[in-house]
Structures are given as structure tokens and as C-alpha cells.
Coordinates of C-alpha atoms in Angstrom, one line a residue:
Chain A
X1 CA 90.7 107.0 117.8
X2 CA 88.5 106.3 120.6
X3 CA 90.3 106.7 124.2
X4 CA 88.7 103.5 125.7
X5 CA 90.3 101.4 122.6
X6 CA 93.5 103.1 123.2
X7 CA 93.5 102.1 127.0
X8 CA 93.1 98.5 125.7
X9 CA 95.5 98.5 123.2
X10 CA 98.0 100.1 125.7
X11 CA 97.4 97.0 128.1
X12 CA 97.9 94.6 125.4
X13 CA 101.3 96.3 124.6
X14 CA 102.5 96.1 128.1
X15 CA 102.6 92.4 127.8
X16 CA 104.8 92.5 124.6
X17 CA 108.4 92.7 125.7
X18 CA 109.5 94.4 122.4
X19 CA 106.7 96.8 122.5
X20 CA 106.4 97.6 126.2
X21 CA 108.2 100.8 126.2
X22 CA 106.3 102.6 123.5
X23 CA 104.6 105.8 124.2
X24 CA 100.9 105.0 123.1
X25 CA 100.1 108.6 122.4
X26 CA 102.7 108.5 119.6
X27 CA 101.4 105.6 118.1
X28 CA 97.9 107.0 118.5
X29 CA 98.7 110.1 116.6
X30 CA 100.1 108.0 113.9
X31 CA 97.3 105.6 113.6
X32 CA 95.1 108.6 113.2
X33 CA 97.3 110.4 110.6
X34 CA 97.3 107.1 108.5
X35 CA 93.5 107.1 108.7
X36 CA 93.2 110.8 107.7
X37 CA 95.7 110.3 104.9
X38 CA 94.0 107.1 103.5
X39 CA 90.8 109.2 103.5
X40 CA 92.2 112.3 101.7
X41 CA 94.1 110.2 99.2
X42 CA 90.8 108.4 98.4
X43 CA 89.0 111.5 97.7
X44 CA 91.9 113.1 95.7
X45 CA 92.0 109.9 93.5
X46 CA 88.4 110.4 92.3
X47 CA 89.5 113.8 90.5
X48 CA 91.5 111.4 87.8
X49 CA 94.6 113.9 87.8
X50 CA 97.8 112.8 87.1
X51 CA 98.4 112.1 91.0
X52 CA 95.6 109.6 91.1
X53 CA 97.7 106.5 90.8
X54 CA 100.0 107.7 93.8
X55 CA 97.0 108.6 95.7
X56 CA 95.6 105.1 95.3
X57 CA 99.0 103.4 96.4
X58 CA 99.2 105.8 99.2
X59 CA 95.7 105.2 100.5
X60 CA 96.3 101.3 100.6
X61 CA 99.9 101.8 102.2
X62 CA 98.3 104.1 104.9
X63 CA 95.6 101.7 105.6
X64 CA 97.9 98.8 105.9
X65 CA 100.3 100.9 108.1
X66 CA 97.4 101.8 110.4
X67 CA 96.1 98.3 110.8
X68 CA 99.7 97.0 111.5
X69 CA 99.9 99.3 114.5
X70 CA 96.6 98.0 115.7
X71 CA 97.8 94.5 115.6
X72 CA 101.1 94.7 117.2
X73 CA 101.0 91.1 118.4
X74 CA 101.8 90.3 114.8
X75 CA 104.8 92.9 114.4
X76 CA 108.2 93.1 115.6
X77 CA 110.0 96.4 115.9
X78 CA 112.3 95.6 112.8
X79 CA 109.1 95.1 110.5
X80 CA 107.5 98.1 112.0
X81 CA 110.5 100.3 111.2
X82 CA 110.6 98.8 107.6
X83 CA 106.9 99.5 107.2
X84 CA 107.1 103.1 108.4
X85 CA 110.1 103.7 105.9
X86 CA 107.8 102.4 103.1
X87 CA 104.9 104.5 104.3
X88 CA 107.0 107.6 104.6
X89 CA 108.5 107.0 101.0
X90 CA 105.0 106.5 99.6
X91 CA 103.5 109.7 101.3
X92 CA 106.4 111.7 100.0
X93 CA 105.9 110.6 96.5
X94 CA 102.1 111.2 96.7
X95 CA 102.8 114.7 98.3
X96 CA 105.2 115.6 95.5
X97 CA 102.6 114.5 93.0
X98 CA 99.8 116.6 94.6
X99 CA 101.8 119.6 95.1
X100 CA 102.1 119.9 91.4
X101 CA 98.4 120.6 91.3
X102 CA 98.1 122.5 94.6
X103 CA 97.6 125.9 92.9
X104 CA 94.6 124.7 90.8
X105 CA 93.1 122.1 93.2
X106 CA 92.1 122.5 96.8
X107 CA 91.6 118.7 97.1
X108 CA 95.2 118.1 96.1
X109 CA 96.5 120.8 98.5
X110 CA 94.6 119.1 101.2
X111 CA 95.8 115.6 100.1
X112 CA 99.4 117.1 100.1
X113 CA 99.0 118.3 103.7
X114 CA 97.6 115.0 104.9
X115 CA 100.7 113.2 103.4
X116 CA 103.0 115.7 105.1
X117 CA 101.3 115.1 108.3
X118 CA 101.4 111.3 107.9
X119 CA 105.0 111.5 107.2
X120 CA 105.6 113.6 110.4
X121 CA 103.7 111.3 112.4
X122 CA 105.6 108.0 111.1
X123 CA 108.9 109.7 111.7
X124 CA 107.8 110.5 115.3
X125 CA 107.1 106.8 115.7
X126 CA 110.5 106.1 114.4
X127 CA 112.2 108.5 116.7
X128 CA 110.4 107.1 119.6
X129 CA 111.6 103.7 118.8
X130 CA 115.1 104.7 118.3
X131 CA 115.2 106.4 121.7
X132 CA 113.8 103.6 123.5
X133 CA 115.9 100.8 121.8
Chain B
X1 CA 97.7 86.8 86.1
X2 CA 96.1 87.1 82.7
X3 CA 98.6 87.3 79.8
X4 CA 96.6 90.0 78.0
X5 CA 96.6 92.2 81.1
X6 CA 100.3 91.7 81.4
X7 CA 100.8 92.8 77.9
X8 CA 98.9 96.0 78.5
X9 CA 100.8 96.7 81.7
X10 CA 104.0 96.1 79.8
X11 CA 103.1 98.8 77.1
X12 CA 102.3 101.2 79.9
X13 CA 105.6 100.6 81.6
X14 CA 107.5 101.2 78.3
X15 CA 106.2 104.8 78.7
X16 CA 107.7 105.4 82.3
X17 CA 111.2 106.5 81.9
X18 CA 112.2 105.0 85.5
X19 CA 110.4 101.7 84.8
X20 CA 111.2 101.0 81.2
X21 CA 113.8 98.5 81.7
X22 CA 112.0 96.3 84.0
X23 CA 111.4 92.7 82.9
X24 CA 107.7 92.1 83.2
X25 CA 108.0 88.5 83.7
X26 CA 109.9 88.9 87.1
X27 CA 107.1 91.5 88.1
X28 CA 104.3 89.3 87.1
X29 CA 105.8 86.4 89.3
X30 CA 106.0 88.8 92.1
X31 CA 102.3 90.0 91.8
X32 CA 101.2 86.4 91.6
X33 CA 103.2 85.4 94.6
X34 CA 101.8 88.3 96.6
X35 CA 98.2 87.3 95.5
X36 CA 98.8 83.8 96.7
X37 CA 100.4 84.8 99.9
X38 CA 97.5 87.2 100.8
X39 CA 95.2 84.1 100.2
X40 CA 97.0 81.8 102.2
X41 CA 97.5 84.4 105.1
X42 CA 93.8 85.1 105.2
X43 CA 93.1 81.4 105.4
X44 CA 95.8 80.7 108.1
X45 CA 94.4 83.7 110.2
X46 CA 91.0 81.8 110.5
X47 CA 92.7 79.3 112.6
X48 CA 93.1 81.8 115.5
X49 CA 96.5 80.4 116.5
X50 CA 99.2 82.6 117.8
X51 CA 100.3 83.5 114.1
X52 CA 97.1 85.0 113.2
X53 CA 97.9 88.7 113.9
X54 CA 101.0 88.2 111.8
X55 CA 99.0 86.5 108.9
X56 CA 96.5 89.5 109.0
X57 CA 99.2 91.8 108.6
X58 CA 101.0 90.0 105.8
X59 CA 97.8 89.6 104.0
X60 CA 97.4 93.4 103.9
X61 CA 101.0 94.1 103.1
X62 CA 100.9 91.6 100.2
X63 CA 97.7 92.9 98.9
X64 CA 99.2 96.5 99.0
X65 CA 102.3 95.4 97.4
X66 CA 100.5 93.7 94.5
X67 CA 98.3 96.7 93.8
X68 CA 101.3 98.9 93.9
X69 CA 103.0 96.9 91.1
X70 CA 99.8 97.2 89.1
X71 CA 99.8 100.9 89.5
X72 CA 103.5 101.9 88.5
X73 CA 102.3 105.2 87.3
X74 CA 102.0 106.2 90.9
X75 CA 105.4 104.6 92.0
X76 CA 109.1 105.6 91.6
X77 CA 111.9 103.0 91.9
X78 CA 112.9 104.1 95.3
X79 CA 109.4 103.7 96.7
X80 CA 109.2 100.3 95.1
X81 CA 112.4 99.4 96.6
X82 CA 111.3 100.5 100.2
X83 CA 108.0 98.8 99.9
X84 CA 109.6 95.5 98.7
X85 CA 111.7 95.7 101.8
X86 CA 108.8 96.1 104.1
X87 CA 107.1 93.2 102.3
X88 CA 110.0 90.9 102.6
X89 CA 110.3 91.7 106.4
X90 CA 106.5 91.1 107.1
X91 CA 106.7 87.8 105.1
X92 CA 109.8 86.7 107.1
X93 CA 108.1 87.4 110.4
X94 CA 104.7 85.7 109.3
X95 CA 106.7 82.5 108.1
X96 CA 108.5 82.5 111.4
X97 CA 105.4 82.4 113.4
X98 CA 103.7 80.0 111.2
X99 CA 106.9 77.8 111.2
X100 CA 106.3 77.1 115.2
X101 CA 103.1 75.3 114.2
X102 CA 104.1 73.7 110.8
X103 CA 104.3 70.3 112.5
X104 CA 100.8 70.3 113.8
X105 CA 99.0 72.4 111.3
X106 CA 99.0 71.9 107.5
X107 CA 97.6 75.5 107.1
X108 CA 100.5 77.0 108.8
X109 CA 103.0 74.8 106.7
X110 CA 101.2 76.0 103.6
X111 CA 101.2 79.8 104.8
X112 CA 104.9 79.5 105.5
X113 CA 105.6 78.2 102.1
X114 CA 103.7 81.0 100.6
X115 CA 105.5 83.6 102.7
X116 CA 108.7 82.1 101.5
X117 CA 107.9 82.2 98.0
X118 CA 106.5 85.8 98.3
X119 CA 109.9 86.9 99.8
X120 CA 111.9 85.1 97.0
X121 CA 109.7 86.8 94.4
X122 CA 110.1 90.3 96.1
X123 CA 114.0 89.6 96.3
X124 CA 114.0 88.8 92.4
X125 CA 112.4 92.2 91.6
X126 CA 115.1 93.9 93.9
X127 CA 117.7 92.0 92.1
X128 CA 116.4 92.9 88.8
X129 CA 116.1 96.7 89.8
X130 CA 119.6 96.6 91.0
X131 CA 121.2 95.1 87.9
X132 CA 119.2 97.4 85.6
X133 CA 119.8 100.7 87.7
Chain C
X1 CA 93.7 78.9 94.2
X2 CA 95.8 76.2 95.4
X3 CA 94.3 72.8 95.6
X4 CA 95.7 72.0 98.9
X5 CA 94.5 75.2 100.4
X6 CA 91.0 74.4 98.9
X7 CA 91.0 70.9 100.6
X8 CA 91.7 72.4 103.9
X9 CA 89.1 75.1 103.5
X10 CA 86.7 72.2 102.6
X11 CA 87.4 70.4 105.9
X12 CA 86.8 73.6 107.9
X13 CA 83.4 74.1 106.1
X14 CA 82.2 70.6 106.9
X15 CA 82.2 71.4 110.6
X16 CA 80.1 74.5 110.1
X17 CA 76.4 73.5 110.2
X18 CA 75.2 76.3 108.0
X19 CA 77.9 75.8 105.4
X20 CA 78.3 72.1 105.2
X21 CA 76.4 71.3 102.1
X22 CA 78.2 73.9 99.9
X23 CA 80.1 72.7 96.8
X24 CA 83.7 73.9 97.4
X25 CA 84.3 74.1 93.5
X26 CA 81.6 76.7 93.0
X27 CA 83.1 78.6 95.8
X28 CA 86.7 78.3 94.6
X29 CA 85.6 79.5 91.0
X30 CA 84.0 82.6 92.8
X31 CA 87.0 83.4 94.9
X32 CA 89.3 83.0 91.9
X33 CA 87.0 85.2 89.7
X34 CA 86.8 87.9 92.5
X35 CA 90.7 88.0 92.7
X36 CA 90.9 88.3 88.8
X37 CA 88.3 91.1 88.8
X38 CA 90.2 93.1 91.7
X39 CA 93.3 92.8 89.6
X40 CA 91.7 93.9 86.3
X41 CA 89.9 96.7 88.0
X42 CA 93.0 98.0 89.6
X43 CA 94.8 98.0 86.4
X44 CA 92.0 99.7 84.6
X45 CA 91.9 102.5 87.2
X46 CA 95.2 103.6 86.3
X47 CA 93.9 104.7 82.9
X48 CA 92.2 107.6 84.6
X49 CA 89.3 107.4 82.0
X50 CA 85.7 107.9 83.5
X51 CA 85.2 104.4 84.7
X52 CA 88.2 104.7 87.1
X53 CA 86.2 105.5 90.3
X54 CA 83.8 102.5 89.5
X55 CA 86.8 100.5 89.0
X56 CA 88.3 101.3 92.4
X57 CA 85.1 100.7 94.2
X58 CA 84.9 97.3 92.3
X59 CA 88.4 96.2 93.2
X60 CA 87.8 96.9 96.8
X61 CA 84.4 95.0 96.9
X62 CA 85.7 92.1 95.1
X63 CA 88.8 91.7 97.5
X64 CA 86.2 92.0 100.5
X65 CA 84.2 89.2 98.8
X66 CA 87.0 87.0 98.2
X67 CA 88.3 87.4 101.8
X68 CA 84.7 86.9 103.4
X69 CA 84.7 83.6 101.5
X70 CA 88.0 82.6 102.9
X71 CA 86.7 83.4 106.3
X72 CA 83.4 81.5 106.4
X73 CA 83.8 80.9 110.1
X74 CA 82.7 84.8 110.3
X75 CA 79.9 84.6 108.0
X76 CA 76.4 83.3 107.8
X77 CA 74.5 82.2 104.7
X78 CA 72.4 85.4 105.0
X79 CA 75.3 87.7 105.2
X80 CA 77.0 85.8 102.4
X81 CA 73.8 86.3 100.2
X82 CA 73.7 90.0 100.9
X83 CA 77.4 90.6 100.0
X84 CA 76.9 88.7 96.8
X85 CA 74.2 91.1 96.0
X86 CA 76.5 93.9 96.6
X87 CA 79.3 92.4 94.7
X88 CA 77.0 91.5 91.7
X89 CA 75.6 95.2 91.7
X90 CA 79.1 96.6 91.8
X91 CA 80.4 94.5 89.0
X92 CA 77.4 95.4 86.9
X93 CA 78.1 99.1 87.4
X94 CA 81.7 98.8 86.6
X95 CA 81.1 96.7 83.5
X96 CA 78.6 99.1 82.3
X97 CA 81.1 102.0 82.8
X98 CA 83.9 100.2 80.9
X99 CA 81.8 99.0 78.1
X100 CA 81.5 102.8 77.0
X101 CA 85.3 102.8 76.3
X102 CA 85.5 99.1 75.3
X103 CA 85.8 100.1 71.6
X104 CA 88.8 102.3 72.2
X105 CA 90.6 100.6 75.1
X106 CA 91.5 97.1 75.3
X107 CA 92.1 97.4 79.2
X108 CA 88.4 98.5 79.5
X109 CA 87.3 95.6 77.6
X110 CA 89.4 93.2 79.5
X111 CA 87.9 94.7 83.0
X112 CA 84.4 94.5 81.6
X113 CA 84.9 90.8 80.9
X114 CA 86.4 90.4 84.3
X115 CA 83.3 91.9 85.9
X116 CA 81.1 89.7 83.9
X117 CA 82.9 86.7 85.0
X118 CA 82.8 87.6 88.6
X119 CA 79.0 88.5 88.4
X120 CA 78.5 85.0 86.8
X121 CA 80.6 83.4 89.6
X122 CA 78.6 85.2 92.4
X123 CA 75.3 84.3 90.9
X124 CA 76.5 80.7 90.7
X125 CA 77.2 80.7 94.4
X126 CA 73.8 82.1 95.1
X127 CA 72.1 79.4 92.9
X128 CA 74.0 76.8 94.7
X129 CA 73.0 78.1 98.3
X130 CA 69.3 78.4 97.1
X131 CA 69.3 74.9 95.8
X132 CA 70.8 73.5 99.0
X133 CA 68.9 75.7 101.4
Chain D
X1 CA 86.3 113.6 108.8
X2 CA 87.8 116.9 108.0
X3 CA 85.3 119.7 107.3
X4 CA 87.3 121.0 104.3
X5 CA 87.3 117.6 102.9
X6 CA 83.6 117.3 103.5
X7 CA 82.8 120.7 101.6
X8 CA 84.7 119.5 98.6
X9 CA 82.9 116.1 98.4
X10 CA 79.7 118.0 98.7
X11 CA 80.5 120.1 95.7
X12 CA 81.5 117.0 93.7
X13 CA 78.0 115.4 94.7
X14 CA 76.0 118.5 93.5
X15 CA 77.3 117.7 90.0
X16 CA 75.9 114.2 90.0
X17 CA 72.2 114.0 89.1
X18 CA 71.6 110.9 91.0
X19 CA 73.3 112.1 94.1
X20 CA 72.8 115.8 94.3
X21 CA 69.9 115.6 96.8
X22 CA 71.9 113.7 99.6
X23 CA 72.5 115.3 103.0
X24 CA 76.1 115.4 103.3
X25 CA 76.2 115.3 107.0
X26 CA 74.3 112.0 107.0
X27 CA 76.8 110.6 104.6
X28 CA 79.7 112.1 106.7
X29 CA 78.3 110.5 109.9
X30 CA 78.3 107.1 108.1
X31 CA 81.6 107.3 106.8
X32 CA 83.0 108.2 110.3
X33 CA 81.1 105.3 111.8
X34 CA 82.4 102.9 109.2
X35 CA 86.1 104.2 109.9
X36 CA 85.4 103.7 113.6
X37 CA 84.1 100.1 113.1
X38 CA 86.9 99.3 110.8
X39 CA 89.4 100.1 113.7
X40 CA 87.4 98.6 116.6
X41 CA 87.0 95.2 114.6
X42 CA 90.8 95.2 113.6
X43 CA 91.6 95.5 117.3
X44 CA 88.9 93.0 118.4
X45 CA 90.3 90.4 115.8
X46 CA 93.7 90.4 117.5
X47 CA 92.0 88.8 120.8
X48 CA 91.8 85.5 118.9
X49 CA 88.4 84.9 120.4
X50 CA 85.6 83.1 118.4
X51 CA 84.4 86.4 117.1
X52 CA 87.6 87.1 115.3
X53 CA 86.7 85.8 111.9
X54 CA 83.5 87.9 111.9
X55 CA 85.5 91.1 113.0
X56 CA 88.0 90.5 110.0
X57 CA 85.1 90.4 107.7
X58 CA 83.5 93.4 109.1
X59 CA 86.8 95.5 109.2
X60 CA 86.9 94.9 105.4
X61 CA 83.4 95.4 104.5
X62 CA 83.3 98.7 106.6
X63 CA 86.5 100.1 104.9
X64 CA 85.0 99.3 101.4
X65 CA 81.7 100.9 102.5
X66 CA 83.6 104.1 103.5
X67 CA 85.8 104.3 100.5
X68 CA 82.7 103.7 98.1
X69 CA 81.0 106.9 99.8
X70 CA 84.2 108.8 99.2
X71 CA 84.1 107.7 95.5
X72 CA 80.4 108.5 94.6
X73 CA 81.5 109.2 90.9
X74 CA 81.8 105.3 90.8
X75 CA 78.5 104.6 92.4
X76 CA 74.8 104.7 91.7
X77 CA 72.0 104.8 94.3
X78 CA 71.1 101.1 93.8
X79 CA 74.6 100.1 94.2
X80 CA 74.9 102.3 97.3
X81 CA 71.7 100.7 98.6
X82 CA 73.0 97.1 98.0
X83 CA 76.4 97.8 99.6
X84 CA 74.6 99.3 102.7
X85 CA 72.5 96.3 103.2
X86 CA 75.6 94.0 102.8
X87 CA 77.3 96.3 105.6
X88 CA 74.4 96.2 107.9
X89 CA 74.2 92.4 107.6
X90 CA 78.0 92.1 108.5
X91 CA 78.0 94.5 111.3
X92 CA 74.8 92.7 112.7
X93 CA 76.6 89.5 112.6
X94 CA 79.8 90.9 114.2
X95 CA 77.9 92.5 117.0
X96 CA 76.0 89.3 117.6
X97 CA 79.3 87.3 118.0
X98 CA 81.0 90.0 120.0
X99 CA 78.0 90.2 122.3
X100 CA 78.7 86.6 123.4
X101 CA 81.9 87.8 125.0
X102 CA 80.7 91.2 126.1
X103 CA 80.7 90.3 129.8
X104 CA 84.3 89.1 129.8
X105 CA 85.8 91.5 127.3
X106 CA 85.8 95.1 127.3
X107 CA 87.2 95.0 123.8
X108 CA 84.2 92.8 122.5
X109 CA 81.9 95.3 124.2
X110 CA 83.5 98.2 122.4
X111 CA 83.7 96.3 119.1
X112 CA 79.6 95.5 119.6
X113 CA 78.9 99.1 120.2
X114 CA 80.9 100.3 117.1
X115 CA 79.0 97.6 114.9
X116 CA 75.7 99.0 116.3
X117 CA 76.5 102.6 115.6
X118 CA 77.6 101.6 112.1
X119 CA 74.6 99.8 111.4
X120 CA 72.4 102.8 112.8
X121 CA 74.4 105.3 110.5
X122 CA 74.0 103.0 107.4
X123 CA 70.2 102.9 108.0
X124 CA 70.2 106.6 108.4
X125 CA 71.7 106.9 104.8
X126 CA 69.2 104.5 103.7
X127 CA 66.3 106.4 105.2
X128 CA 67.5 109.6 103.8
X129 CA 67.9 108.0 100.2
X130 CA 64.3 106.5 100.3
X131 CA 62.9 110.0 101.5
X132 CA 64.6 111.7 98.7
X133 CA 64.0 109.2 95.8

């Protein structure tokens, strides 16, 4: 994500009482991980292996997660937490499905790694929120 | 949703051990409510009132929820449950935001009703899953 | 689509000089056909047959088309025309791919029919626009 | 976009007769520009200025465009061309709307720049396709 865009989002967040204490760099890392995961899942789904439906679900969930973090004006900490849980659960399932083919398919291996990275980034947002709450 | 499509999805679900016992009519009602809520939120967001960012978030979450229920091959009961919780939380927030304008805006009133209906339909799926689990 | 929502969109359109002459029932039929096509394509893609990537592309294009018609405040006749052409081209390709399996797969047959209906509905919008231009 | 993922997509494209001659670096630049434009438009739409509906439309079109280029197995040169035209038209409209506020809003200025970059990248894909056709 562009640093100028991040600066602007940061200023917006400052004016939201519930969100003001969030560390923007943690959010930025999460949005970037969601975007990368959506892309990896989209490519992986075209292989038409058994993981494909999970990849399609994960691509949509990651895009919805990323956009929600870009529209914090229409979020609350509780909804954000609930969506992060759903995104983590979806990434875990997609990773598990892709790991079954990771030995034969480089794309599945890459997709599983993107899912793991997205889960980690979502958990980092959760950790930050629980510390500052 | 088309009844022929529903019959086909029903046959697919029968072959998924985790999903076999689900009542398709409850799922169908939920997918239809998600679709209606996505549409109401999309229209409501064009009013550019303070609820708009919540409406945009809710439209995306409802579409992701609907698609996930159409791709149960890439879901598990645990992920479905987590996504339903996120969708319910998002619809609740959007409804609360729109209710603040419901007296002045018929669109906000309609959007709030769609959010309520979507929440109810998601909760009905959760209830069904907990009974059959 | 809900008739109350359609009435509200109709009132909004009246205030847009470029869009004021459009017949809302033609637009409504198109939005409904886009929604039905997105759903059919989403289900069809889970079969993991060779049509699946086209179905995924078509589902996304139909959703984007439907939403754009719900947000005419952010459209112009020229952009709408260009998007309708893209949606028609995508539906045609998806229909062709699904027709190759229509004898063996009821889902592909249904998906092809939804694509045909969506193309027809998009063309009806184009025809209306050219008549009123 | 990840270079490993790009290598894999490149190998897939080689096996598609219609797509084999495409320069992957031009496609990669276009997918990255679509992703950046979706993000800028999503942020810009939260300002609830008059450009917001165009920004929402543009965000969806850019995401659909990016995903379609990641799923070339479900595309044809003609459909790709038609979708590029729609994406260019949508970015142009969004840029025009945002430019009206570019003096007062840094976010609109950034969004307009992302739209311009996305248009340029889409036109570069069109140019490449016309040269190799």
C-alpha cells in the first residue's frame, strides 16, 4: 500500500474515538497480506484441484476483510474482531486444503504460504486491539 | 433463488459428511436474505449519509457470505459458524447506523429492515447447525 | 428486487439529467438477471469442470454490473454502455464453455441459461438507451 | 505481485494458444495498477464526497479486471479487450469526478492519479494485444 494513502487513513482514524489508538503499521501489514492472499487464492483456484472452492471462498473473505479495514468509519472494534476471526478461520481451512497438494503443486504451496501470512497478520491486529482495549 | 439450482446444491451437500444433515430451505432463505441485504446496502450507500461506509462493508460481507454458502465444498461447519457471526455483527452495526436516519430516509429504513432480515436468517442457520451437530 | 427499493431508485434517476429517460423496469430486469447469473456461475464453478474459470469471471462481472446499475450516480451513459458490452461478452464466453458440458451436467445447462438470460437483459438495456438517446 | 506467482501464471499462459504471445510484465503491471486503484477508490469513497458512487463503481470494476487477468483460462482475447475498454471508461469517469475535488482533498488527488495509472496500464495491455494479434 502507498505510504501517502496510509498517512491519510491514519489521520481519519485519529478522529474515530474507538479506533484512535490503533497502530497503523499493523493494519497496513494486514491489508497488504489480505490483498496478497486474495491474489494467490484467485490464481490457485484456476488449477481446478480439490482446494479450489476453499480458495474462492478465501479470496472473497480476504477482499472483504481488506476493504473493511479501509472503511473503518463503517466498523466498530467488535465487528472488526468478529471479521478477523472469520478471516483467520477461512485462511486456516484454505491452507489445510492447499497443503494436501503442496508437494505436487508450487501454486498450492505459494497459496498456503499466503494464507499463513494472512492469518498471522490478522492475529497481529487482534493482539494489538486486545492490548490497547 | 431458482428451485432447480437449489435441488442441485442439495444433492452436492448430501455427499459432504459434515454438511449432509443441513436443511436446505434454511440455507436457501439465508442466501436470499444475504443477496437482498447486499442490494439494499448498495443502494443505501449512494445516499452518502453517515451510514454509507457501514453499508459498503455490509454489502461486501453479505455477498461473501452468500457465495460461501453456495460453495460448501470449500467450507467447514466451524468456518461457516465464524462467518455467520461476522455477518450478523456487520448487519447489526449497519442496521444501527441506518436506524439513526430511518425517520428521514425511506432508503435507510428499508436497508435497516434488510439487515434485520439477514441477521435473522443467519441466526436460523446457526440454530439449525447447533441442533444437528 | 424489492418494489419499494425500485421506486426509490427511480426517484433518484429522475434527478440525473443523463439517466432521467430510462425505463426502470428494463433496468430492474437486468439487475435481477445479473444477480441470478452471478449465483448460477458461483454454483457452477464448484463443479471444477473446464468452464469453472469462465464461471468465476462471469460471476464477478455480473456482480459488478448489477452494483453499477444500483449506483447510477457514479455512472454515465457511455460507461454503462461499455460495461454492458463487457458483461455481454463475458456471459457469451461462459455460456459457450458451459454448453460443452450441458449434456452431462444439469448445473452447466442451468448456468448457460442464466448467461443467455443475462445477455438478453443487458441487450434490452442497450436497446432502450439507444432509442432514448 | 509476487514474482513466483507471476512465473507460474506465465507458464499457464504459454499453454493457451490465444494468450501465448502476451508479455507477462505488461499484464503484471496492469494487475498491480488495478489493485492499487481498487484500494485508492475504496479509501476515497469513505469521504462521502460527490465522487463516492463513481469510486465504488471503479473499485469493483478494477477488482473484477484484476481477477479476470489472473484467470485467463476463463477469458478470450475479445472478452479481455471488452473488459479493458469498460475498465478504462470507468477509471476515466472516476478520475474526472475526483479531479473536481483535487484542490481541496489530497485523497481525491491520489485517487485520480491511481485511476490515471490504471487507465494507462489497461491501454498498454490493449496496445500489446493489438501488436501481437
